[in-house]
mmCIF file of C-alpha atoms in Angstrom:
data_model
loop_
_atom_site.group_PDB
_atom_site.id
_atom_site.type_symbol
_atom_site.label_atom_id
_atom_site.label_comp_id
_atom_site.label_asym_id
_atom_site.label_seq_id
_atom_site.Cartn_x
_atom_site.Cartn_y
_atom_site.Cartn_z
ATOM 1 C CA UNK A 28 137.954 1.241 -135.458
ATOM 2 C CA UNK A 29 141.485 -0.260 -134.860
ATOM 3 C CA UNK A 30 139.398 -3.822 -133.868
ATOM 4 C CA UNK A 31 137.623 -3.229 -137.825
ATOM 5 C CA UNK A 32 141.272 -3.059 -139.529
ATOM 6 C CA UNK A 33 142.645 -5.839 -137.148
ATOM 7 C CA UNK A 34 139.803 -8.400 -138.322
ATOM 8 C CA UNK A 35 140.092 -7.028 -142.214
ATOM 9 C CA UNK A 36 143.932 -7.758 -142.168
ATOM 10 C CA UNK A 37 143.288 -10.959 -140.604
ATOM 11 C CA UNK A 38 140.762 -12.274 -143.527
ATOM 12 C CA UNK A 39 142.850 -10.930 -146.175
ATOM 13 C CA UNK A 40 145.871 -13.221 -144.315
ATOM 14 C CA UNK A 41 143.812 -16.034 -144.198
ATOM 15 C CA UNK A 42 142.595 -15.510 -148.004
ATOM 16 C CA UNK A 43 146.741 -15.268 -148.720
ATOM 17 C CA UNK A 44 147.870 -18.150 -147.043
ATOM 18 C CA UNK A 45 144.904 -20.436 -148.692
ATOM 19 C CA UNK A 46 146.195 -19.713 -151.994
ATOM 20 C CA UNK A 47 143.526 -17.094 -152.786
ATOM 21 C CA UNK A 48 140.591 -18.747 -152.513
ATOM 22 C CA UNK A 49 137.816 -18.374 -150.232
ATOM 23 C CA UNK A 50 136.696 -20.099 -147.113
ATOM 24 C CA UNK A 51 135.168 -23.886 -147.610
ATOM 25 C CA UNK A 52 131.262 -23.141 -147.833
ATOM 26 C CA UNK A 53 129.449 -25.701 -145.069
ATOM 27 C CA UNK A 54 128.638 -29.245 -146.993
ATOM 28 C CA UNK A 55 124.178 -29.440 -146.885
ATOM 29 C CA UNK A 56 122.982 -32.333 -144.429
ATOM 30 C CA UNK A 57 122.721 -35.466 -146.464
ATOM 31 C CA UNK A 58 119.118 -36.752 -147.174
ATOM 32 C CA UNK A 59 117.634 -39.874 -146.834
ATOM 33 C CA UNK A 60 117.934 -42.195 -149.125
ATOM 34 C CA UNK A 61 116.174 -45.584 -149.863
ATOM 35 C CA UNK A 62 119.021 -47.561 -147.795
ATOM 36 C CA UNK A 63 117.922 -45.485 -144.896
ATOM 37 C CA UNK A 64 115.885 -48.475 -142.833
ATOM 38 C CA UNK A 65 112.325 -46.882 -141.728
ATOM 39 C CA UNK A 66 111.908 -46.520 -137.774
ATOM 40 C CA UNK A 67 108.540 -48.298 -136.966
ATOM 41 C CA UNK A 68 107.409 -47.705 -132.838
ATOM 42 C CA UNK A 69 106.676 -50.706 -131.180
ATOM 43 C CA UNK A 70 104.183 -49.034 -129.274
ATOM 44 C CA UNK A 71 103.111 -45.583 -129.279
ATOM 45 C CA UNK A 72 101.000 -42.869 -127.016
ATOM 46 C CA UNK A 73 97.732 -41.547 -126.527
ATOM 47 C CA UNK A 74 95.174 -40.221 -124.212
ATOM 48 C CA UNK A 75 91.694 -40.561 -124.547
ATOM 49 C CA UNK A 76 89.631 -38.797 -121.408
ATOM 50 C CA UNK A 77 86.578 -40.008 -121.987
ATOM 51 C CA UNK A 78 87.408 -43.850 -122.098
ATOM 52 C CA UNK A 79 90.401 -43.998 -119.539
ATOM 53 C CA UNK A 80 88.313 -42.259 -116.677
ATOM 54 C CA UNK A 81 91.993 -42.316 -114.991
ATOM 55 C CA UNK A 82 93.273 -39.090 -113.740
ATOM 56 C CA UNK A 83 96.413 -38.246 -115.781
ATOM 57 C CA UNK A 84 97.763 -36.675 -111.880
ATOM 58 C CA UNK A 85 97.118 -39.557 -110.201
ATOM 59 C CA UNK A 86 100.313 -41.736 -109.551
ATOM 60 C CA UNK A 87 100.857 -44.701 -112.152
ATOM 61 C CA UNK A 88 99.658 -47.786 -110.639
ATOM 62 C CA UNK A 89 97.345 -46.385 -108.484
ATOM 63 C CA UNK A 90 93.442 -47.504 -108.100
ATOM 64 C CA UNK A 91 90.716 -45.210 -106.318
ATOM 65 C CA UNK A 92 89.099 -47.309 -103.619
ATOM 66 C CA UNK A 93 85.181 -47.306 -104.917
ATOM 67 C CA UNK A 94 82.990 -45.236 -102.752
ATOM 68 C CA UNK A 95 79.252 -46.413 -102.156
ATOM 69 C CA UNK A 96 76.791 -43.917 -101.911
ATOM 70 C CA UNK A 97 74.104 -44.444 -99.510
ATOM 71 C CA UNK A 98 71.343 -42.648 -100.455
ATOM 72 C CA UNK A 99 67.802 -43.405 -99.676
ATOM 73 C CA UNK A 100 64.993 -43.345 -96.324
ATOM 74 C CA UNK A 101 66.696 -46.570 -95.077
ATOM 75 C CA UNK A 102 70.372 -45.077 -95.230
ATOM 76 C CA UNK A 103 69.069 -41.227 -94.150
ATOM 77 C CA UNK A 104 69.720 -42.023 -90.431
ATOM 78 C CA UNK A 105 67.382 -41.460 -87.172
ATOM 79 C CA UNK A 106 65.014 -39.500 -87.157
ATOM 80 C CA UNK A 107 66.370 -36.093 -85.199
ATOM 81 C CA UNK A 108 64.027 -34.819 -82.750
ATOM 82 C CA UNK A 109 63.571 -30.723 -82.172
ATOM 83 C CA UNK A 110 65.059 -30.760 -78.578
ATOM 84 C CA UNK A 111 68.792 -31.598 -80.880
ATOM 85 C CA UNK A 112 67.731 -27.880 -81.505
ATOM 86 C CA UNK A 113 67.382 -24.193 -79.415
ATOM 87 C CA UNK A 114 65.738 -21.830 -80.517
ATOM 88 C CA UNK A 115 66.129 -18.203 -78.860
ATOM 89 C CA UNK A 116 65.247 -15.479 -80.895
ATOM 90 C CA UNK A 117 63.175 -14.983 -83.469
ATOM 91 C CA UNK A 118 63.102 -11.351 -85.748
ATOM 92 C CA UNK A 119 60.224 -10.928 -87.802
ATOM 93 C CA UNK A 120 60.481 -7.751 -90.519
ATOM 94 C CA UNK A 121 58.802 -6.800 -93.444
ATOM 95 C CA UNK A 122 61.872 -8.309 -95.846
ATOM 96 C CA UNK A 123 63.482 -10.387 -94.144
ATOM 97 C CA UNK A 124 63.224 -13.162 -90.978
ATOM 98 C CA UNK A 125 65.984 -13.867 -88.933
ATOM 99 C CA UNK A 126 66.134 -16.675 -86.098
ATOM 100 C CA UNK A 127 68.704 -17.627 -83.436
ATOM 101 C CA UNK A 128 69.250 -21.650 -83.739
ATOM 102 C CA UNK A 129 71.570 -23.358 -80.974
ATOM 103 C CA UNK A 130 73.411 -20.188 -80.722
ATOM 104 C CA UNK A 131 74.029 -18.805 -84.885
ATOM 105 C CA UNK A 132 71.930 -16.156 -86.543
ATOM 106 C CA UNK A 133 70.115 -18.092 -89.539
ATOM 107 C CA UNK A 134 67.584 -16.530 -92.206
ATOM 108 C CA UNK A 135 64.953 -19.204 -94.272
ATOM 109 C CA UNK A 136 66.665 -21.140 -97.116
ATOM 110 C CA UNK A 137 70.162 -21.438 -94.442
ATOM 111 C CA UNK A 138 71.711 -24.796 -94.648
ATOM 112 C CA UNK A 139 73.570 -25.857 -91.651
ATOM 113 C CA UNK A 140 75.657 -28.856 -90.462
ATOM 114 C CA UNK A 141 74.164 -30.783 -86.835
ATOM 115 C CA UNK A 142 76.115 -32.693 -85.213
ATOM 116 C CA UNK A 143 73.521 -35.868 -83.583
ATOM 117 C CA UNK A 144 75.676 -38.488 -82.218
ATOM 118 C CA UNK A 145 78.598 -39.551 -84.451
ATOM 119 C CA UNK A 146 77.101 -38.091 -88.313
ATOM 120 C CA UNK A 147 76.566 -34.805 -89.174
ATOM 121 C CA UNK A 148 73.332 -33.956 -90.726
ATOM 122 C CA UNK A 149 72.388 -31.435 -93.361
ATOM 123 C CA UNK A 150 69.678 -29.186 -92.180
ATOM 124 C CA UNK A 151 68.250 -26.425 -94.120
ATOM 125 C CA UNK A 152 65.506 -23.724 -92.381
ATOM 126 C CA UNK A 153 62.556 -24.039 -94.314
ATOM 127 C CA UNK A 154 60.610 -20.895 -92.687
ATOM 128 C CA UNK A 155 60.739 -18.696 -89.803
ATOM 129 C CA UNK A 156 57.038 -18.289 -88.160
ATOM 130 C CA UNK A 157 55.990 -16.179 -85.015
ATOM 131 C CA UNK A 158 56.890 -18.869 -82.446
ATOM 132 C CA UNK A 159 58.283 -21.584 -84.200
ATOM 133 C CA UNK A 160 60.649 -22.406 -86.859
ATOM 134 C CA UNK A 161 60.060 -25.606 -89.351
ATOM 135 C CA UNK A 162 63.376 -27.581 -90.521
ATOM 136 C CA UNK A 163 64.045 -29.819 -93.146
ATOM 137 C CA UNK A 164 66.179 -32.801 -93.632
ATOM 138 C CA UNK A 165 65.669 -34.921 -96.692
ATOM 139 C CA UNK A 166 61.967 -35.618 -96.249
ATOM 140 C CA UNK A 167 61.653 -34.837 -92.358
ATOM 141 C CA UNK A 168 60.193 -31.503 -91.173
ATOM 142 C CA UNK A 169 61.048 -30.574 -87.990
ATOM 143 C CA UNK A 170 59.126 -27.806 -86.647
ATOM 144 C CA UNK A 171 61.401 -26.092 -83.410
ATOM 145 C CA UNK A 172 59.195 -23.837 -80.739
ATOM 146 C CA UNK A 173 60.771 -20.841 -79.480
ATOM 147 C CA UNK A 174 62.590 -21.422 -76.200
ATOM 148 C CA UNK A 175 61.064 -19.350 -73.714
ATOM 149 C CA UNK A 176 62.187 -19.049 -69.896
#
């Protein structure tokens, strides 16, 4: 209450001292008139995905090295033969087939990596049979017998 009557006294000094007439109201910002020279930009920016194909994350300056895809029979590799695989167990059920191939539990439509020299090779189980089990890779079949001792 006391701060209330300090800042009322105060105004009415400063009203006093100015001769009675209220504080200066702020002047408006000036607008533009035609003097004012127009800005052009000498260059401006945009982004366009579909024709820069550059990703906006990438550093600036910086080119991808092209990659060549070798796809095809003459770039699929050797052809693996079935002792590259082992084949120890093989569960036949009503619903389901399971079979034990070099050492991992796999069930039909599996894909697994192989590692045949220095590549890795995609191989996916195409079916699990009493006795055997048939492979693919790309258009090789590769039909494993079960190891027996």
């Amino acid at each position: 209450m006391k701060t209330r009557i300090a800042l009322m006294v105060l105004s009415v000094a400063t009203i006093v001292a100015r001769g009675g007439q209220a504080p200066p109201s702020p002047t408006p910002t000036e607008q533009p008139t035609a003097e004012t020279p127009k800005v052009t930009l000498k260059r401006t920016s945009t982004f366009n995905p579909a024709s820069a194909g550059r990703n906006p994350f990438w550093p600036i300056g910086y080119r991808p090295t092209a990659k060549v895809s070798k796809t095809g029979a003459e770039h699929s590799g050797p052809e693996i033969p079935d002792t590259a695989f082992s084949v120890t167990s093989i569960a036949l059920d009503a619903g389901t087939r399971f079979a034990i191939i070099n050492g991992k539990a796999m069930t039909e439509g599996q894909q697994f990596g192989l590692k045949f020299g220095s590549q890795i090779y995609q191989i996916t189980v195409k079916s699990i049979q009493d006795g055997q089990v048939i492979l693919s890779r790309r258009d090789q079949d590769i039909a494993v017998p079960l190891r027996r001792k």
